[in-house]
Coordinates of C-alpha atoms in Angstrom, one line a residue:
Chain D
M6 CA 121.4 103.5 43.6
K7 CA 121.4 100.2 45.4
P8 CA 122.7 97.6 42.9
G9 CA 120.8 94.4 42.2
T10 CA 122.2 90.9 42.5
L11 CA 123.7 88.6 39.9
Y12 CA 122.3 85.0 40.4
G13 CA 124.2 82.1 38.9
L14 CA 121.2 79.8 38.9
G15 CA 122.0 76.1 38.6
L16 CA 119.2 74.3 36.7
G17 CA 120.3 70.8 37.4
P18 CA 120.4 68.0 34.8
G19 CA 117.3 69.0 32.8
D20 CA 114.1 68.0 34.6
P21 CA 112.6 71.2 36.1
D22 CA 111.3 69.1 39.0
L23 CA 115.0 68.5 39.9
M24 CA 115.8 72.2 40.3
S25 CA 116.3 73.3 43.9
V26 CA 113.5 74.9 45.8
R27 CA 115.6 78.1 45.9
A28 CA 116.3 78.1 42.2
D29 CA 112.7 77.4 41.3
R30 CA 111.6 80.4 43.5
L31 CA 114.2 82.8 42.1
L32 CA 113.5 81.8 38.6
R33 CA 109.8 82.3 38.7
A34 CA 110.2 85.8 40.2
A35 CA 113.1 86.9 37.9
R36 CA 112.5 90.0 35.7
H37 CA 115.9 89.6 33.8
V38 CA 116.9 86.2 32.6
A39 CA 120.2 85.7 30.7
F40 CA 121.4 82.4 29.2
F41 CA 124.0 81.1 26.8
R42 CA 123.2 79.4 23.5
K43 CA 124.7 78.5 20.2
A44 CA 123.6 81.0 17.5
G45 CA 120.5 79.9 15.7
R46 CA 119.5 77.5 18.4
S47 CA 116.9 77.9 21.2
G48 CA 119.4 76.8 23.8
Q49 CA 119.2 73.9 26.2
A50 CA 119.2 76.1 29.3
R51 CA 116.3 78.1 28.0
R52 CA 114.4 75.0 27.0
I53 CA 114.6 73.6 30.5
V54 CA 112.7 76.6 31.9
N55 CA 110.0 76.7 29.3
G56 CA 106.8 77.8 30.9
M57 CA 108.4 78.8 34.1
L58 CA 109.4 82.4 33.4
H59 CA 107.5 85.4 34.8
A60 CA 105.1 87.1 32.3
D61 CA 107.2 90.3 32.6
A62 CA 110.6 88.6 32.3
I63 CA 113.0 90.1 29.8
E64 CA 115.3 87.6 28.2
F65 CA 118.9 88.1 27.3
P66 CA 120.3 85.4 25.1
M67 CA 124.1 85.3 24.9
E68 CA 125.1 83.6 21.7
Y69 CA 128.6 82.0 21.5
P70 CA 130.6 83.6 18.6
V71 CA 132.3 80.2 18.1
T72 CA 131.7 76.6 19.3
T73 CA 133.4 74.0 17.2
E74 CA 134.3 76.1 14.1
I75 CA 137.8 77.0 15.6
P76 CA 139.9 74.4 17.4
V77 CA 140.2 75.1 21.1
S78 CA 144.0 75.2 20.7
D79 CA 143.8 78.1 18.2
P80 CA 144.6 81.4 20.0
G81 CA 141.6 82.9 18.0
Y82 CA 139.3 80.7 20.0
N83 CA 140.1 82.2 23.4
A84 CA 140.3 85.7 21.9
A85 CA 136.8 85.4 20.4
L86 CA 135.3 84.0 23.6
S87 CA 137.1 86.6 25.7
A88 CA 135.7 89.5 23.7
F89 CA 132.2 87.8 23.8
Y90 CA 132.3 87.5 27.6
T91 CA 133.4 91.1 27.9
D92 CA 130.4 92.2 25.9
C93 CA 128.0 90.0 27.9
V94 CA 129.3 91.3 31.2
A95 CA 129.0 95.0 30.2
H96 CA 125.3 94.5 29.6
L97 CA 124.7 92.5 32.8
R98 CA 126.7 94.9 34.9
A99 CA 124.8 97.9 33.6
L100 CA 121.5 96.2 34.5
I101 CA 122.7 95.2 38.0
E102 CA 124.1 98.7 38.7
S103 CA 120.8 100.2 37.7
G104 CA 119.2 98.2 40.6
E105 CA 118.0 95.1 38.7
D106 CA 118.5 91.5 39.7
V107 CA 119.7 89.3 36.9
V108 CA 119.4 85.5 36.8
V109 CA 121.9 83.6 34.6
L110 CA 120.6 80.2 33.7
C111 CA 123.3 77.5 34.2
E112 CA 122.9 73.9 33.0
G113 CA 124.0 71.5 35.8
D114 CA 125.9 73.1 38.7
P115 CA 127.3 76.7 38.1
F116 CA 130.7 76.0 39.6
F117 CA 131.3 72.6 37.8
F118 CA 132.5 73.3 34.3
G119 CA 130.2 75.4 32.1
S120 CA 130.3 79.1 31.0
F121 CA 128.9 80.9 34.0
M122 CA 132.2 81.1 35.7
H123 CA 133.5 83.4 33.0
I124 CA 130.8 85.9 33.8
Y125 CA 131.3 85.3 37.5
T126 CA 135.0 86.0 37.6
R127 CA 134.5 89.2 35.6
L128 CA 131.7 90.5 37.9
R129 CA 132.3 89.2 41.4
D130 CA 134.4 92.2 42.5
H131 CA 131.9 94.7 41.1
V132 CA 128.4 93.6 42.0
P133 CA 126.7 91.4 44.5
V134 CA 126.7 87.8 43.3
E135 CA 124.9 84.7 44.6
V136 CA 125.6 81.2 43.2
V137 CA 122.8 78.6 43.6
P138 CA 124.4 75.1 43.3
A139 CA 122.5 72.4 41.6
I140 CA 122.3 68.7 40.8
T141 CA 125.1 68.0 38.2
G142 CA 124.4 66.4 34.9
M143 CA 126.6 63.5 35.9
S144 CA 124.4 62.8 38.9
G145 CA 121.3 62.8 36.6
A146 CA 123.3 60.3 34.4
W147 CA 124.3 57.8 37.1
T148 CA 120.8 58.0 38.7
A149 CA 119.4 57.1 35.2
T150 CA 121.5 53.9 35.1
G151 CA 119.8 52.5 38.2
H152 CA 123.2 51.7 39.8
P153 CA 125.1 53.6 42.5
V154 CA 128.2 55.2 41.1
T155 CA 130.5 54.9 44.1
W156 CA 130.7 52.6 47.1
G157 CA 132.9 52.5 50.2
D158 CA 136.3 54.0 49.4
D159 CA 135.9 54.1 45.6
I160 CA 137.9 56.8 43.8
L161 CA 135.8 58.7 41.2
T162 CA 137.5 60.5 38.3
V163 CA 135.6 63.0 36.1
M164 CA 137.2 63.9 32.8
M165 CA 136.3 65.5 29.5
G166 CA 136.1 63.6 26.2
T167 CA 138.1 66.4 24.7
L168 CA 141.3 65.2 26.5
P169 CA 144.0 63.1 24.6
E170 CA 143.4 59.4 24.5
E171 CA 146.5 58.6 26.5
T172 CA 145.5 60.9 29.3
L173 CA 142.0 59.4 29.3
A174 CA 143.3 55.8 29.4
T175 CA 145.8 56.5 32.2
Q176 CA 143.2 58.2 34.4
M177 CA 140.7 55.4 33.7
S178 CA 143.2 52.7 34.7
S179 CA 143.9 54.3 38.1
S180 CA 140.3 55.0 39.1
D181 CA 137.4 52.9 40.4
A182 CA 134.5 54.9 39.1
I183 CA 134.6 57.0 36.0
V184 CA 132.6 59.8 34.4
V185 CA 133.4 61.2 31.0
M186 CA 131.5 64.3 29.9
K187 CA 131.4 66.2 26.6
I188 CA 131.4 63.1 24.4
G189 CA 129.9 63.9 21.0
R190 CA 132.5 63.5 18.2
H191 CA 135.1 62.2 20.8
I192 CA 133.2 59.0 21.3
E193 CA 135.6 56.7 19.3
K194 CA 138.6 58.1 21.2
V195 CA 136.8 57.6 24.5
K196 CA 135.8 54.0 23.6
S197 CA 139.4 53.2 22.7
A198 CA 140.7 54.7 26.0
L199 CA 138.1 52.6 27.9
K200 CA 139.3 49.4 26.1
Q201 CA 142.9 50.2 26.9
A202 CA 141.9 50.5 30.6
G203 CA 139.9 47.3 30.5
K204 CA 136.7 49.1 31.4
F205 CA 134.8 49.3 28.1
D206 CA 132.4 46.4 28.9
A207 CA 131.5 48.1 32.2
A208 CA 130.7 51.5 30.6
W209 CA 127.2 53.0 30.2
L210 CA 126.2 55.8 27.8
I211 CA 123.5 58.2 28.9
E212 CA 122.0 60.8 26.6
F213 CA 119.8 63.7 27.9
A214 CA 119.8 62.5 31.5
S215 CA 116.5 63.2 33.3
M216 CA 114.9 64.7 30.2
P217 CA 111.9 63.3 28.2
N218 CA 114.3 62.1 25.5
Q219 CA 116.7 60.3 27.9
T220 CA 118.4 57.2 26.7
V221 CA 120.4 54.8 28.8
Q222 CA 122.4 51.8 27.5
K223 CA 125.6 49.8 27.9
L224 CA 128.2 51.5 25.7
A225 CA 129.0 48.2 24.1
D226 CA 125.4 48.1 22.9
A227 CA 125.6 51.6 21.3
G228 CA 127.4 50.4 18.2
D229 CA 128.5 53.3 16.0
K230 CA 125.9 55.6 17.4
I231 CA 126.3 59.3 16.9
T232 CA 125.8 60.9 20.3
P233 CA 125.4 64.5 21.4
Y234 CA 128.1 66.7 22.9
F235 CA 126.4 66.6 26.3
S236 CA 126.2 62.8 26.5
I237 CA 127.8 61.2 29.5
I238 CA 129.7 58.0 30.0
V239 CA 129.6 56.3 33.4
V240 CA 131.6 53.4 34.8
H241 CA 130.4 52.4 38.3
G242 CA 132.8 51.7 41.1
Q243 CA 132.7 48.2 42.7
G244 CA 133.7 49.1 46.3
R245 CA 132.9 47.7 49.7
R246 CA 129.2 46.6 50.0
P247 CA 128.2 44.9 53.3
Chain B
M30 CA 97.5 44.4 47.5
K31 CA 99.3 47.0 45.4
P32 CA 102.7 47.7 46.9
G33 CA 103.9 51.2 47.8
T34 CA 107.1 52.7 46.6
L35 CA 110.5 53.0 48.2
Y36 CA 111.9 56.5 47.6
G37 CA 115.6 57.2 48.0
L38 CA 115.3 60.8 48.7
G39 CA 118.4 62.9 48.2
L40 CA 118.4 65.9 50.7
G41 CA 121.4 67.7 49.2
P42 CA 124.2 69.3 51.2
G43 CA 122.1 70.4 54.2
D44 CA 120.2 73.6 53.5
P45 CA 116.6 72.5 53.0
D46 CA 116.2 75.3 50.4
L47 CA 118.7 73.3 48.3
M48 CA 116.5 70.2 48.2
S49 CA 114.9 69.6 44.8
V50 CA 111.4 70.6 44.1
R51 CA 110.5 66.9 43.8
A52 CA 112.2 65.9 47.0
D53 CA 110.6 68.7 48.9
R54 CA 107.1 67.7 47.6
L55 CA 107.6 64.0 48.4
L56 CA 109.0 64.7 51.8
R57 CA 106.2 66.9 53.0
A58 CA 103.6 64.3 51.9
A59 CA 105.4 61.3 53.3
R60 CA 103.7 59.1 55.9
H61 CA 106.7 56.9 56.5
V62 CA 110.1 58.4 56.9
A63 CA 113.2 56.3 57.5
F64 CA 116.8 57.5 58.1
F65 CA 120.2 56.3 59.3
R66 CA 121.8 57.7 62.4
K67 CA 124.5 56.8 65.0
A68 CA 123.0 55.4 68.2
G69 CA 122.3 58.1 70.7
R70 CA 122.4 60.9 68.1
S71 CA 119.5 62.7 66.4
G72 CA 121.1 62.2 63.1
Q73 CA 122.2 64.7 60.4
A74 CA 119.6 63.6 57.8
R75 CA 116.8 63.9 60.3
R76 CA 118.0 67.3 61.5
I77 CA 118.0 68.7 57.9
V78 CA 114.2 68.0 57.6
N79 CA 113.3 69.4 61.0
G80 CA 109.9 71.1 60.7
M81 CA 109.2 69.7 57.2
L82 CA 107.6 66.4 58.1
H83 CA 103.8 65.7 57.8
A84 CA 102.0 65.8 61.1
D85 CA 101.1 62.2 60.6
A86 CA 104.5 61.0 59.6
I87 CA 105.8 57.9 61.3
E88 CA 109.6 57.9 61.7
F89 CA 111.8 54.9 61.5
P90 CA 115.4 55.6 62.7
M91 CA 117.9 53.0 61.6
E92 CA 120.8 53.0 64.1
Y93 CA 124.2 51.8 62.9
P94 CA 125.4 48.9 65.1
V95 CA 129.0 50.1 64.6
T96 CA 130.6 53.2 63.2
T97 CA 134.3 53.6 64.2
E98 CA 134.3 51.0 67.1
I99 CA 135.5 48.2 64.8
P100 CA 138.1 48.9 62.0
V101 CA 136.5 48.7 58.5
S102 CA 139.1 46.0 57.7
D103 CA 137.8 43.7 60.5
P104 CA 135.4 41.0 59.0
G105 CA 133.2 41.7 62.0
Y106 CA 132.5 45.2 60.6
N107 CA 131.0 44.0 57.4
A108 CA 129.1 41.2 59.2
A109 CA 127.6 43.6 61.7
L110 CA 126.5 46.0 59.0
S111 CA 125.2 43.3 56.8
A112 CA 122.9 41.9 59.6
F113 CA 121.8 45.5 60.3
Y114 CA 120.8 46.2 56.7
T115 CA 118.9 42.9 56.6
D116 CA 116.9 43.9 59.6
C117 CA 116.2 47.4 58.2
V118 CA 115.1 46.0 54.9
A119 CA 112.7 43.5 56.4
H120 CA 110.9 46.3 58.1
L121 CA 110.8 48.6 55.0
R122 CA 109.8 45.7 52.7
A123 CA 106.8 44.7 55.0
L124 CA 105.6 48.3 55.0
I125 CA 105.9 48.7 51.2
E126 CA 104.2 45.4 50.5
S127 CA 101.3 46.4 52.8
G128 CA 100.8 49.3 50.3
E129 CA 102.7 52.1 52.1
D130 CA 105.2 54.5 50.4
V131 CA 108.4 54.9 52.4
V132 CA 110.8 57.7 52.1
V133 CA 114.5 57.1 53.0
L134 CA 116.3 60.3 53.8
C135 CA 119.7 60.4 52.1
E136 CA 122.3 63.1 52.9
G137 CA 123.8 64.4 49.6
D138 CA 123.0 62.3 46.5
P139 CA 121.6 58.8 47.1
F140 CA 123.8 57.1 44.5
F141 CA 127.1 58.9 45.4
F142 CA 128.5 57.1 48.5
G143 CA 126.3 56.9 51.5
S144 CA 124.2 54.1 53.0
F145 CA 121.0 54.1 50.9
M146 CA 122.5 51.9 48.3
H147 CA 122.7 49.0 50.7
I148 CA 118.9 49.2 51.2
Y149 CA 118.5 49.8 47.5
T150 CA 120.4 46.7 46.3
R151 CA 118.5 44.5 48.7
L152 CA 115.0 45.8 47.7
R153 CA 115.2 46.8 44.1
D154 CA 114.1 43.4 42.8
H155 CA 111.2 43.1 45.2
V156 CA 109.4 46.4 45.4
P157 CA 109.0 49.6 43.3
V158 CA 111.9 52.0 43.9
E159 CA 112.5 55.6 42.9
V160 CA 115.7 57.4 43.4
V161 CA 115.6 61.2 43.6
P162 CA 119.1 62.6 42.9
A163 CA 120.3 65.6 44.8
I164 CA 123.0 68.3 45.1
T165 CA 126.1 66.5 46.4
G166 CA 127.8 67.6 49.6
M167 CA 130.9 68.4 47.6
S168 CA 129.0 70.8 45.4
G169 CA 127.8 72.6 48.5
A170 CA 131.4 72.7 49.6
W171 CA 133.0 74.1 46.4
T172 CA 130.1 76.7 46.1
A173 CA 130.9 77.8 49.6
T174 CA 134.5 78.6 48.7
G175 CA 133.4 81.1 46.1
H176 CA 135.6 79.6 43.4
P177 CA 134.6 77.3 40.5
V178 CA 136.0 73.9 41.0
T179 CA 136.7 72.9 37.4
W180 CA 137.4 74.8 34.2
G181 CA 137.9 73.8 30.6
D182 CA 139.3 70.3 30.4
D183 CA 140.2 70.0 34.1
I184 CA 140.3 66.5 35.6
L185 CA 138.5 66.1 38.9
T186 CA 139.3 63.3 41.3
V187 CA 137.1 62.5 44.3
M188 CA 138.5 60.4 47.1
M189 CA 137.9 59.4 50.6
G190 CA 140.2 60.5 53.5
T191 CA 140.1 56.8 54.6
L192 CA 142.4 55.8 51.8
P193 CA 146.1 55.1 52.3
E194 CA 148.4 58.2 52.2
E195 CA 150.3 56.9 49.2
T196 CA 147.1 56.3 47.2
L197 CA 145.9 59.8 48.1
A198 CA 149.2 61.4 47.1
T199 CA 149.4 59.6 43.8
Q200 CA 145.9 60.5 42.8
M201 CA 146.3 64.1 43.9
S202 CA 149.5 64.4 41.8
S203 CA 147.8 63.3 38.6
S204 CA 144.6 65.4 38.9
D205 CA 143.8 69.1 38.4
A206 CA 140.9 69.5 40.8
I207 CA 140.6 67.4 44.0
V208 CA 137.8 66.7 46.5
V209 CA 138.6 64.7 49.6
M210 CA 135.6 63.6 51.7
K211 CA 135.3 61.8 55.1
I212 CA 138.1 63.8 56.7
G213 CA 137.7 63.7 60.5
R214 CA 140.5 61.8 62.1
H215 CA 142.2 61.3 58.8
I216 CA 143.1 65.0 58.4
E217 CA 146.8 64.8 59.2
K218 CA 147.2 62.0 56.6
V219 CA 145.3 64.0 54.0
K220 CA 147.5 67.1 54.7
S221 CA 150.6 65.0 54.3
A222 CA 149.4 63.6 51.0
L223 CA 148.5 67.1 49.8
K224 CA 152.0 68.3 50.7
Q225 CA 153.6 65.4 48.8
A226 CA 151.5 66.3 45.8
G227 CA 152.5 70.0 46.1
K228 CA 148.8 71.0 46.5
F229 CA 148.6 71.8 50.2
D230 CA 148.7 75.5 49.8
A231 CA 145.9 75.5 47.3
A232 CA 143.6 73.4 49.5
W233 CA 140.4 74.6 51.3
L234 CA 138.7 73.0 54.2
I235 CA 134.9 73.3 54.3
E236 CA 132.8 72.1 57.4
F237 CA 129.0 71.8 57.3
A238 CA 128.7 73.2 53.8
S239 CA 125.4 75.1 53.2
M240 CA 124.4 74.7 56.9
P241 CA 124.1 77.5 59.5
N242 CA 127.3 76.4 61.1
Q243 CA 129.3 76.3 57.8
T244 CA 133.0 77.2 58.0
V245 CA 135.3 77.9 55.0
Q246 CA 139.0 78.4 55.2
K247 CA 142.3 77.7 53.5
L248 CA 143.5 74.4 54.9
A249 CA 146.9 76.0 55.7
D250 CA 145.0 78.4 58.0
A251 CA 143.3 75.6 59.9
G252 CA 146.3 74.7 62.1
D253 CA 145.7 71.6 64.1
K254 CA 142.0 72.0 64.0
I255 CA 139.9 68.9 64.8
T256 CA 137.3 68.6 62.0
P257 CA 134.2 66.5 61.7
Y258 CA 134.0 63.3 59.6
F259 CA 131.8 65.0 57.0
S260 CA 134.2 67.9 56.4
I261 CA 135.4 68.2 52.8
I262 CA 138.7 69.4 51.3
V263 CA 138.7 71.0 47.9
V264 CA 141.5 72.0 45.6
H265 CA 140.2 74.0 42.6
G266 CA 141.3 73.2 39.0
Q267 CA 143.2 75.9 37.1
G268 CA 142.0 75.1 33.5
R269 CA 141.4 77.2 30.5
R270 CA 139.7 80.5 31.2
P271 CA 139.1 82.8 28.2

């Protein structure tokens, strides 16, 4: 039996019109479509492709056993996720070995953070795999601000809001352009780090970049706003501009 | 007269199949297509769209007056480029004000380095502008390596090979994942900085990512290879992986 192929399909920042031509074509033809989601939710990745799936597509939602219920530092967190990925992979591998192609939907770019890589590393030595890169969520975010993020020789640092405040502040101080992802409940810590680095007034907050509910504002104007986990903060570089 | 629109059209890393659905549609319909190139060359952006332009498309090549003939630090460099951008913009603005849409081809993502932003900042207050984000060249590069670039809470730093060696080494030391762009004749300096930061053996060299002439190798295996300006060096992060 000739095996199928596992496709890590980057969906881009959220607007289906920003998917690549290749991703669009593979998605519309796919008979098996897998995606991650939080239990009880429809899932952001699945929502992005609403109305695009083949009439015969069989969906395989992969529901995280934990998200924020256990701290990431707890050994139980990694153990629970590891068991979960093992289960997901067993199902996908069986499908692919039976000759079926399987598309795994990936928000943003499959190799830039995200969960696909945990499937990828477990399957790459066993079945054919193809990764389709995509526009990152951060690219959607800086485009939404209407200002280029990097000029000339600017240094760009990308970091997660989950990092300690001191790490954030140090990195922010030594970089020209800054992207902070995974904001959510970390927003006050991120704000404080930006202030320490003297970059708070230059920061922008982007929610749902490229999606119908997109919001874009200076972070200083956001007040005590509660913002989603997938919000992005951008500080633009100020490099050479002839 | 209703003005046309200036489109900053991100082409992505080079494979036309990786352009966004929106970019592909706009490009194929465009009647005015502008692009940068070095004098005497066909130009990388123009090459990417070979065979995709409308039969009636009018092309407007914008040829850099200098590239590496004058050091970037020379005031003459900025002055020459500034005059060049002023000329380009006058032509584009006249077209748009006469009611024509104009597409400017941008390698990679229009707001992530590159030359489009110099057109953009000069025209954004005068004519309608739409920026179409794209897959970055670096995303094409890390996808080509077959390894995810960032995991968990990894910090990613993106820098230009044109920076001083000490700046490169310092940034490399304090980051998990690293991307260095614009390599070319800076390769020995970048190698030395990677060695200082203890990351030389983990580095990959990618040339012409996603294009037919793509090459991917460990930097340590590249020997004294002469590599193009648009080569990219990637060091993958080693973050949390359940």
